[in-house]
Amino acid sequence: MSQRVQIFDTTLRDGEQVPGSQLTTDEKIVVARQLEKLGVDVIEAGFPVSSPGDFRSVVEISKAVREPIICALSRAVTGDIDAAADALQYAQRGRIHTGIGSSDIHIQHKFNTTREKILERAVAATKYAKSKVEDVEFYCEDAGRADLVFLAQLVEAVIGAGATVVNIPDTTGYCLPDEYGGKIKYIFENVSNIHKAIISIHCHNDLGLATANSIAGISQGARQVEVTLNGIGERAGNTSLEEVVMALKVHPELGLETGVNTQEIFPTSQLVSKMMRMPVQANKAIVGRNAFAHSSGIHQDGFLKHNLNYEIMNPQDVGVDKSDIVLTARSGRHALKHRLELLGFSYEKQAVDELYARFLEVADIKKEVNDADLVDLSKAYAAV
């Protein structure tokens, strides 16, 4: 029996912090409804105290979406928590996500305080949030650089104060996978009341390791992962929803599953890209234009013989219609013959060899050869 990993989507909160990608309330509702269709467990809808617009967005998303938990962010500040609670008044299931810095860097240089004072503020904020809603998630900001002993003390204290979920974020994308997985393992081994809360992970991608770190954390017992579509977010972005979900699906030996309808991944990715005016890079895993495209002759030949030679998942599983054989000067005869047959042209080996020589001349000039070019090649060959 596979264990369930909760998908906490923060596209509408952390993802929207990308400059130039802000959404209106109506646009956020469209995205939230698609996230519900995708099957995420939690939607972090905004940071209510930050602006009237964000407050309104959390309110309206709470009304529009019924299945996922609706989460509102706050700092460990009474006014923030009040705003979050007020914004969640219409949520079928609401969660306040409060927290404070946990690394000595943050404690000394952001809060100008001590570890002892941080513990006091964390417990007070958790208890106050708990007086507003039953479901309270506490984030230990910059846990990736926090002292392990203190981090375990903080986690134990906030669970004792009523936190139902504790988030261990690698806020700056600093950790290596073994290091981050080790932090989660240490917490499970050194927090006496760990069984009373879900451990969540939230990794940033500053070193390109967000997904690897998230998988490492899940492998050590975390059962919620915080993600965004297309990996968007602050600085270099967050863990990509699509990468974590498909990594768990492709590796059933891990014994882990999510509730995501994977066939909605690509449509949701496209919607977020369009509405947030953020093009998806062509080679982006799972959802990039080239994710299921083959242009090397060696790869094309192997793929055409059996797709498993060069694909570890079916494009249809993520909502992509089909794989593409892209014809370039690197393509081989097998790919050329395949594409010609799709257009209704059938040739023997000698003819394919002759057409291939002409094809390479065109490909060197045009870089990518399309169907119209192939039709012209075939007509010219027939006229000889």
C-alpha positions as a Python dict, from the first residue, in 0.01 Angstrom:
ca = {
    (1, 'M'): (0, 0, 0),
    (2, 'S'): (150, 331, -110),
    (3, 'Q'): (173, 620, 136),
    (4, 'R'): (10, 947, 33),
    (5, 'V'): (220, 1262, -10),
    (6, 'Q'): (15, 1581, 20),
    (7, 'I'): (65, 1838, -257),
    (8, 'F'): (69, 2193, -121),
    (9, 'D'): (56, 2432, -416),
    (10, 'T'): (189, 2783, -361),
    (11, 'T'): (171, 2906, -722),
    (12, 'L'): (-71, 3180, -614),
    (13, 'R'): (145, 3297, -322),
    (14, 'D'): (517, 3220, -360),
    (15, 'G'): (487, 3176, -736),
    (16, 'E'): (319, 3511, -776),
    (17, 'Q'): (613, 3688, -613),
    (18, 'V'): (792, 3682, -949),
    (19, 'P'): (823, 4043, -1074),
    (20, 'G'): (569, 4119, -1347),
    (21, 'S'): (361, 3806, -1285),
    (22, 'Q'): (98, 3937, -1047),
    (23, 'L'): (-261, 3827, -1104),
    (24, 'T'): (-595, 3995, -1043),
    (25, 'T'): (-843, 3831, -808),
    (26, 'D'): (-1049, 3703, -1103),
    (27, 'E'): (-737, 3553, -1262),
    (28, 'K'): (-641, 3386, -936),
    (29, 'I'): (-984, 3225, -916),
    (30, 'V'): (-939, 3079, -1266),
    (31, 'V'): (-602, 2930, -1165),
    (32, 'A'): (-739, 2806, -831),
    (33, 'R'): (-1023, 2622, -1000),
    (34, 'Q'): (-776, 2455, -1235),
    (35, 'L'): (-559, 2358, -937),
    (36, 'E'): (-868, 2199, -784),
    (37, 'K'): (-924, 2008, -1109),
    (38, 'L'): (-556, 1904, -1103),
    (39, 'G'): (-613, 1752, -761),
    (40, 'V'): (-381, 1940, -527),
    (41, 'D'): (-446, 1897, -156),
    (42, 'V'): (-371, 2252, -40),
    (43, 'I'): (-383, 2587, -220),
    (44, 'E'): (-184, 2865, -58),
    (45, 'A'): (-403, 3148, -182),
    (46, 'G'): (-209, 3451, -60),
    (47, 'F'): (-67, 3667, 218),
    (48, 'P'): (-379, 3855, 338),
    (49, 'V'): (-213, 4124, 547),
    (50, 'S'): (16, 4227, 260),
    (51, 'S'): (-248, 4416, 60),
    (52, 'P'): (-626, 4460, 26),
    (53, 'G'): (-602, 4281, -309),
    (54, 'D'): (-436, 3974, -158),
    (55, 'F'): (-687, 3970, 126),
    (56, 'R'): (-974, 3983, -124),
    (57, 'S'): (-817, 3707, -333),
    (58, 'V'): (-802, 3469, -36),
    (59, 'V'): (-1166, 3548, 46),
    (60, 'E'): (-1288, 3489, -310),
    (61, 'I'): (-1081, 3174, -365),
    (62, 'S'): (-1224, 3039, -39),
    (63, 'K'): (-1571, 3087, -184),
    (64, 'A'): (-1490, 2950, -530),
    (65, 'V'): (-1297, 2634, -440),
    (66, 'R'): (-1435, 2364, -212),
    (67, 'E'): (-1217, 2052, -226),
    (68, 'P'): (-859, 2164, -137),
    (69, 'I'): (-760, 2317, 194),
    (70, 'I'): (-724, 2695, 148),
    (71, 'C'): (-415, 2829, 320),
    (72, 'A'): (-327, 3188, 411),
    (73, 'L'): (27, 3300, 495),
    (74, 'S'): (120, 3513, 795),
    (75, 'R'): (423, 3612, 993),
    (76, 'A'): (438, 3535, 1365),
    (77, 'V'): (253, 3860, 1426),
    (78, 'T'): (-92, 3895, 1581),
    (79, 'G'): (-219, 4134, 1313),
    (80, 'D'): (-105, 3901, 1036),
    (81, 'I'): (-280, 3606, 1196),
    (82, 'D'): (-599, 3808, 1244),
    (83, 'A'): (-598, 3905, 876),
    (84, 'A'): (-538, 3545, 770),
    (85, 'A'): (-824, 3418, 987),
    (86, 'D'): (-1063, 3686, 859),
    (87, 'A'): (-972, 3610, 497),
    (88, 'L'): (-1042, 3239, 552),
    (89, 'Q'): (-1388, 3285, 699),
    (90, 'Y'): (-1559, 3133, 392),
    (91, 'A'): (-1317, 2843, 345),
    (92, 'Q'): (-1462, 2494, 366),
    (93, 'R'): (-1129, 2395, 523),
    (94, 'G'): (-893, 2676, 617),
    (95, 'R'): (-531, 2671, 730),
    (96, 'I'): (-313, 2949, 870),
    (97, 'H'): (53, 2921, 770),
    (98, 'T'): (255, 3119, 1022),
    (99, 'G'): (621, 3110, 1117),
    (100, 'I'): (951, 3279, 1186),
    (101, 'G'): (1322, 3250, 1105),
    (102, 'S'): (1511, 2954, 1249),
    (103, 'S'): (1871, 3001, 1135),
    (104, 'D'): (2120, 3202, 1338),
    (105, 'I'): (2164, 3425, 1031),
    (106, 'H'): (1796, 3520, 1041),
    (107, 'I'): (1777, 3530, 1418),
    (108, 'Q'): (2072, 3771, 1446),
    (109, 'H'): (2052, 3975, 1127),
    (110, 'K'): (1679, 3978, 1044),
    (111, 'F'): (1515, 3969, 1387),
    (112, 'N'): (1805, 4100, 1601),
    (113, 'T'): (1708, 3864, 1880),
    (114, 'T'): (1801, 3533, 2045),
    (115, 'R'): (1705, 3170, 1998),
    (116, 'E'): (1512, 3180, 2325),
    (117, 'K'): (1300, 3475, 2208),
    (118, 'I'): (1236, 3304, 1874),
    (119, 'L'): (1104, 2998, 2058),
    (120, 'E'): (873, 3218, 2266),
    (121, 'R'): (740, 3402, 1961),
    (122, 'A'): (693, 3079, 1767),
    (123, 'V'): (491, 2916, 2045),
    (124, 'A'): (281, 3229, 2099),
    (125, 'A'): (205, 3264, 1728),
    (126, 'T'): (110, 2898, 1696),
    (127, 'K'): (-121, 2913, 1996),
    (128, 'Y'): (-284, 3232, 1871),
    (129, 'A'): (-335, 3087, 1521),
    (130, 'K'): (-478, 2772, 1681),
    (131, 'S'): (-736, 2988, 1859),
    (132, 'K'): (-854, 3101, 1515),
    (133, 'V'): (-847, 2778, 1312),
    (134, 'E'): (-791, 2411, 1386),
    (135, 'D'): (-536, 2356, 1107),
    (136, 'V'): (-213, 2547, 1172),
    (137, 'E'): (107, 2508, 973),
    (138, 'F'): (427, 2654, 1115),
    (139, 'Y'): (723, 2739, 892),
    (140, 'C'): (1078, 2741, 1030),
    (141, 'E'): (1216, 2991, 781),
    (142, 'D'): (1572, 2924, 655),
    (143, 'A'): (1572, 2580, 815),
    (144, 'G'): (1821, 2479, 548),
    (145, 'R'): (2088, 2679, 730),
    (146, 'A'): (1958, 2630, 1086),
    (147, 'D'): (2141, 2455, 1367),
    (148, 'L'): (1995, 2104, 1387),
    (149, 'V'): (1960, 2090, 1764),
    (150, 'F'): (1779, 2423, 1777),
    (151, 'L'): (1564, 2333, 1477),
    (152, 'A'): (1447, 2015, 1653),
    (153, 'Q'): (1367, 2218, 1967),
    (154, 'L'): (1165, 2464, 1760),
    (155, 'V'): (971, 2190, 1581),
    (156, 'E'): (891, 2015, 1910),
    (157, 'A'): (779, 2342, 2069),
    (158, 'V'): (537, 2440, 1793),
    (159, 'I'): (390, 2091, 1771),
    (160, 'G'): (336, 2111, 2144),
    (161, 'A'): (162, 2445, 2091),
    (162, 'G'): (-81, 2290, 1842),
    (163, 'A'): (79, 2297, 1496),
    (164, 'T'): (-70, 2026, 1274),
    (165, 'V'): (193, 2071, 1001),
    (166, 'V'): (554, 2190, 1037),
    (167, 'N'): (732, 2323, 731),
    (168, 'I'): (1111, 2278, 706),
    (169, 'P'): (1203, 2515, 421),
    (170, 'D'): (1533, 2542, 242),
    (171, 'T'): (1448, 2907, 191),
    (172, 'T'): (1767, 3003, 10),
    (173, 'G'): (1816, 2683, -191),
    (174, 'Y'): (2141, 2622, -4),
    (175, 'C'): (2128, 2253, 86),
    (176, 'L'): (2258, 1950, -101),
    (177, 'P'): (2017, 1653, -120),
    (178, 'D'): (2201, 1437, 135),
    (179, 'E'): (2224, 1731, 372),
    (180, 'Y'): (1857, 1824, 340),
    (181, 'G'): (1740, 1465, 368),
    (182, 'G'): (1961, 1434, 675),
    (183, 'K'): (1785, 1731, 837),
    (184, 'I'): (1447, 1567, 793),
    (185, 'K'): (1582, 1237, 927),
    (186, 'Y'): (1730, 1415, 1231),
    (187, 'I'): (1396, 1582, 1305),
    (188, 'F'): (1212, 1250, 1296),
    (189, 'E'): (1469, 1094, 1529),
    (190, 'N'): (1494, 1383, 1777),
    (191, 'V'): (1147, 1536, 1812),
    (192, 'S'): (951, 1342, 2071),
    (193, 'N'): (603, 1451, 1954),
    (194, 'I'): (677, 1420, 1581),
    (195, 'H'): (386, 1175, 1538),
    (196, 'K'): (140, 1454, 1613),
    (197, 'A'): (218, 1659, 1300),
    (198, 'I'): (291, 1625, 931),
    (199, 'I'): (639, 1737, 827),
    (200, 'S'): (634, 1951, 514),
    (201, 'I'): (916, 2053, 282),
    (202, 'H'): (954, 2373, 83),
    (203, 'C'): (1268, 2396, -130),
    (204, 'H'): (1399, 2680, -344),
    (205, 'N'): (1599, 2628, -660),
    (206, 'D'): (1896, 2863, -625),
    (207, 'L'): (2141, 2580, -699),
    (208, 'G'): (1901, 2388, -923),
    (209, 'L'): (1844, 2127, -650),
    (210, 'A'): (1487, 2201, -537),
    (211, 'T'): (1333, 1883, -678),
    (212, 'A'): (1624, 1664, -568),
    (213, 'N'): (1606, 1810, -217),
    (214, 'S'): (1230, 1760, -205),
    (215, 'I'): (1260, 1395, -305),
    (216, 'A'): (1532, 1352, -42),
    (217, 'G'): (1302, 1502, 223),
    (218, 'I'): (1007, 1285, 121),
    (219, 'S'): (1229, 978, 129),
    (220, 'Q'): (1312, 1056, 493),
    (221, 'G'): (950, 1082, 604),
    (222, 'A'): (809, 1422, 503),
    (223, 'R'): (453, 1376, 379),
    (224, 'Q'): (374, 1719, 240),
    (225, 'V'): (569, 1893, -37),
    (226, 'E'): (528, 2261, -125),
    (227, 'V'): (547, 2330, -496),
    (228, 'T'): (454, 2560, -783),
    (229, 'L'): (357, 2497, -1142),
    (230, 'N'): (655, 2533, -1376),
    (231, 'G'): (876, 2587, -1070),
    (232, 'I'): (801, 2960, -1063),
    (233, 'G'): (872, 3169, -757),
    (234, 'E'): (1110, 3396, -572),
    (235, 'R'): (1457, 3432, -730),
    (236, 'A'): (1537, 3102, -909),
    (237, 'G'): (1198, 2956, -821),
    (238, 'N'): (1051, 2672, -619),
    (239, 'T'): (1021, 2298, -650),
    (240, 'S'): (817, 2214, -961),
    (241, 'L'): (490, 2037, -892),
    (242, 'E'): (516, 1844, -1218),
    (243, 'E'): (866, 1716, -1142),
    (244, 'V'): (790, 1582, -794),
    (245, 'V'): (458, 1427, -892),
    (246, 'M'): (600, 1248, -1196),
    (247, 'A'): (917, 1141, -1012),
    (248, 'L'): (698, 960, -758),
    (249, 'K'): (482, 811, -1035),
    (250, 'V'): (778, 691, -1243),
    (251, 'H'): (936, 533, -933),
    (252, 'P'): (662, 318, -775),
    (253, 'E'): (930, 134, -578),
    (254, 'L'): (934, 435, -344),
    (255, 'G'): (586, 335, -227),
    (256, 'L'): (462, 694, -245),
    (257, 'E'): (174, 850, -435),
    (258, 'T'): (-14, 1178, -473),
    (259, 'G'): (-374, 1260, -551),
    (260, 'V'): (-282, 1461, -861),
    (261, 'N'): (-461, 1388, -1189),
    (262, 'T'): (-143, 1389, -1395),
    (263, 'Q'): (-326, 1432, -1726),
    (264, 'E'): (-410, 1786, -1610),
    (265, 'I'): (-43, 1879, -1557),
    (266, 'F'): (31, 2016, -1904),
    (267, 'P'): (-299, 2211, -1937),
    (268, 'T'): (-240, 2365, -1594),
    (269, 'S'): (119, 2451, -1682),
    (270, 'Q'): (4, 2626, -1999),
    (271, 'L'): (-267, 2819, -1814),
    (272, 'V'): (-22, 2942, -1549),
    (273, 'S'): (236, 3034, -1814),
    (274, 'K'): (-19, 3236, -2013),
    (275, 'M'): (-189, 3411, -1722),
    (276, 'M'): (134, 3495, -1541),
    (277, 'R'): (314, 3596, -1862),
    (278, 'M'): (602, 3358, -1795),
    (279, 'P'): (707, 3141, -2092),
    (280, 'V'): (811, 2786, -2003),
    (281, 'Q'): (1169, 2713, -2108),
    (282, 'A'): (1183, 2471, -2400),
    (283, 'N'): (1385, 2207, -2213),
    (284, 'K'): (1182, 2227, -1890),
    (285, 'A'): (1125, 1878, -1752),
    (286, 'I'): (775, 1735, -1807),
    (287, 'V'): (610, 2048, -1952),
    (288, 'G'): (871, 2210, -2179),
    (289, 'R'): (823, 2215, -2556),
    (290, 'N'): (1113, 1971, -2598),
    (291, 'A'): (1028, 1738, -2309),
    (292, 'F'): (891, 1476, -2549),
    (293, 'A'): (1073, 1586, -2867),
    (294, 'H'): (1350, 1383, -3033),
    (295, 'S'): (1590, 1535, -3288),
    (296, 'S'): (1912, 1330, -3269),
    (297, 'G'): (1926, 1056, -3531),
    (298, 'I'): (2046, 798, -3279),
    (299, 'H'): (1766, 884, -3038),
    (300, 'Q'): (1503, 898, -3312),
    (301, 'D'): (1601, 556, -3443),
    (302, 'G'): (1586, 406, -3093),
    (303, 'F'): (1257, 578, -3010),
    (304, 'L'): (1091, 461, -3330),
    (305, 'K'): (1198, 104, -3257),
    (306, 'H'): (1052, 127, -2904),
    (307, 'N'): (954, 441, -2715),
    (308, 'L'): (1100, 306, -2390),
    (309, 'N'): (1445, 335, -2541),
    (310, 'Y'): (1435, 712, -2484),
    (311, 'E'): (1119, 796, -2289),
    (312, 'I'): (1052, 709, -1924),
    (313, 'M'): (690, 826, -1929),
    (314, 'N'): (411, 854, -2183),
    (315, 'P'): (336, 1213, -2291),
    (316, 'Q'): (-37, 1140, -2259),
    (317, 'D'): (15, 1075, -1886),
    (318, 'V'): (85, 1446, -1836),
    (319, 'G'): (-167, 1576, -2088),
    (320, 'V'): (63, 1611, -2391),
    (321, 'D'): (-89, 1472, -2713),
    (322, 'K'): (214, 1288, -2846),
    (323, 'S'): (591, 1276, -2878),
    (324, 'D'): (753, 1468, -3162),
    (325, 'I'): (1015, 1361, -3414),
    (326, 'V'): (1185, 1689, -3502),
    (327, 'L'): (1376, 1682, -3831),
    (328, 'T'): (1710, 1863, -3833),
    (329, 'A'): (2050, 1804, -3988),
    (330, 'R'): (2117, 1570, -3692),
    (331, 'S'): (1826, 1343, -3788),
    (332, 'G'): (1876, 1005, -3953),
    (333, 'R'): (1711, 809, -4232),
    (334, 'H'): (1473, 625, -3999),
    (335, 'A'): (1319, 951, -3879),
    (336, 'L'): (1294, 1088, -4232),
    (337, 'K'): (1124, 770, -4357),
    (338, 'H'): (885, 778, -4058),
    (339, 'R'): (778, 1137, -4120),
    (340, 'L'): (735, 1078, -4492),
    (341, 'E'): (511, 780, -4420),
    (342, 'L'): (296, 992, -4190),
    (343, 'L'): (244, 1223, -4489),
    (344, 'G'): (149, 932, -4711),
    (345, 'F'): (480, 882, -4896),
    (346, 'S'): (632, 534, -4901),
    (347, 'Y'): (980, 469, -5043),
    (348, 'E'): (1220, 180, -5074),
    (349, 'K'): (1567, 198, -4917),
    (350, 'Q'): (1745, 336, -5227),
    (351, 'A'): (1489, 613, -5267),
    (352, 'V'): (1517, 701, -4898),
    (353, 'D'): (1895, 725, -4933),
    (354, 'E'): (1860, 962, -5229),
    (355, 'L'): (1595, 1171, -5054),
    (356, 'Y'): (1808, 1181, -4739),
    (357, 'A'): (2095, 1349, -4924),
    (358, 'R'): (1858, 1619, -5048),
    (359, 'F'): (1698, 1646, -4706),
    (360, 'L'): (2037, 1722, -4545),
    (361, 'E'): (2095, 2008, -4789),
    (362, 'V'): (1762, 2161, -4689),
    (363, 'A'): (1819, 2093, -4318),
    (364, 'D'): (2157, 2268, -4317),
    (365, 'I'): (1988, 2580, -4451),
    (366, 'K'): (1653, 2574, -4265),
    (367, 'K'): (1770, 2422, -3933),
    (368, 'E'): (1430, 2250, -3885),
    (369, 'V'): (1248, 2078, -4170),
    (370, 'N'): (868, 2084, -4157),
    (371, 'D'): (596, 1885, -4334),
    (372, 'A'): (565, 2137, -4617),
    (373, 'D'): (936, 2100, -4688),
    (374, 'L'): (899, 1721, -4699),
    (375, 'V'): (612, 1746, -4946),
    (376, 'D'): (823, 1973, -5169),
    (377, 'L'): (1115, 1727, -5146),
    (378, 'S'): (891, 1440, -5245),
    (379, 'K'): (742, 1629, -5538),
    (380, 'A'): (1084, 1732, -5662),
    (381, 'Y'): (1209, 1373, -5632),
    (382, 'A'): (911, 1240, -5824),
    (383, 'A'): (971, 1490, -6102),
    (384, 'V'): (1328, 1370, -6163),
}
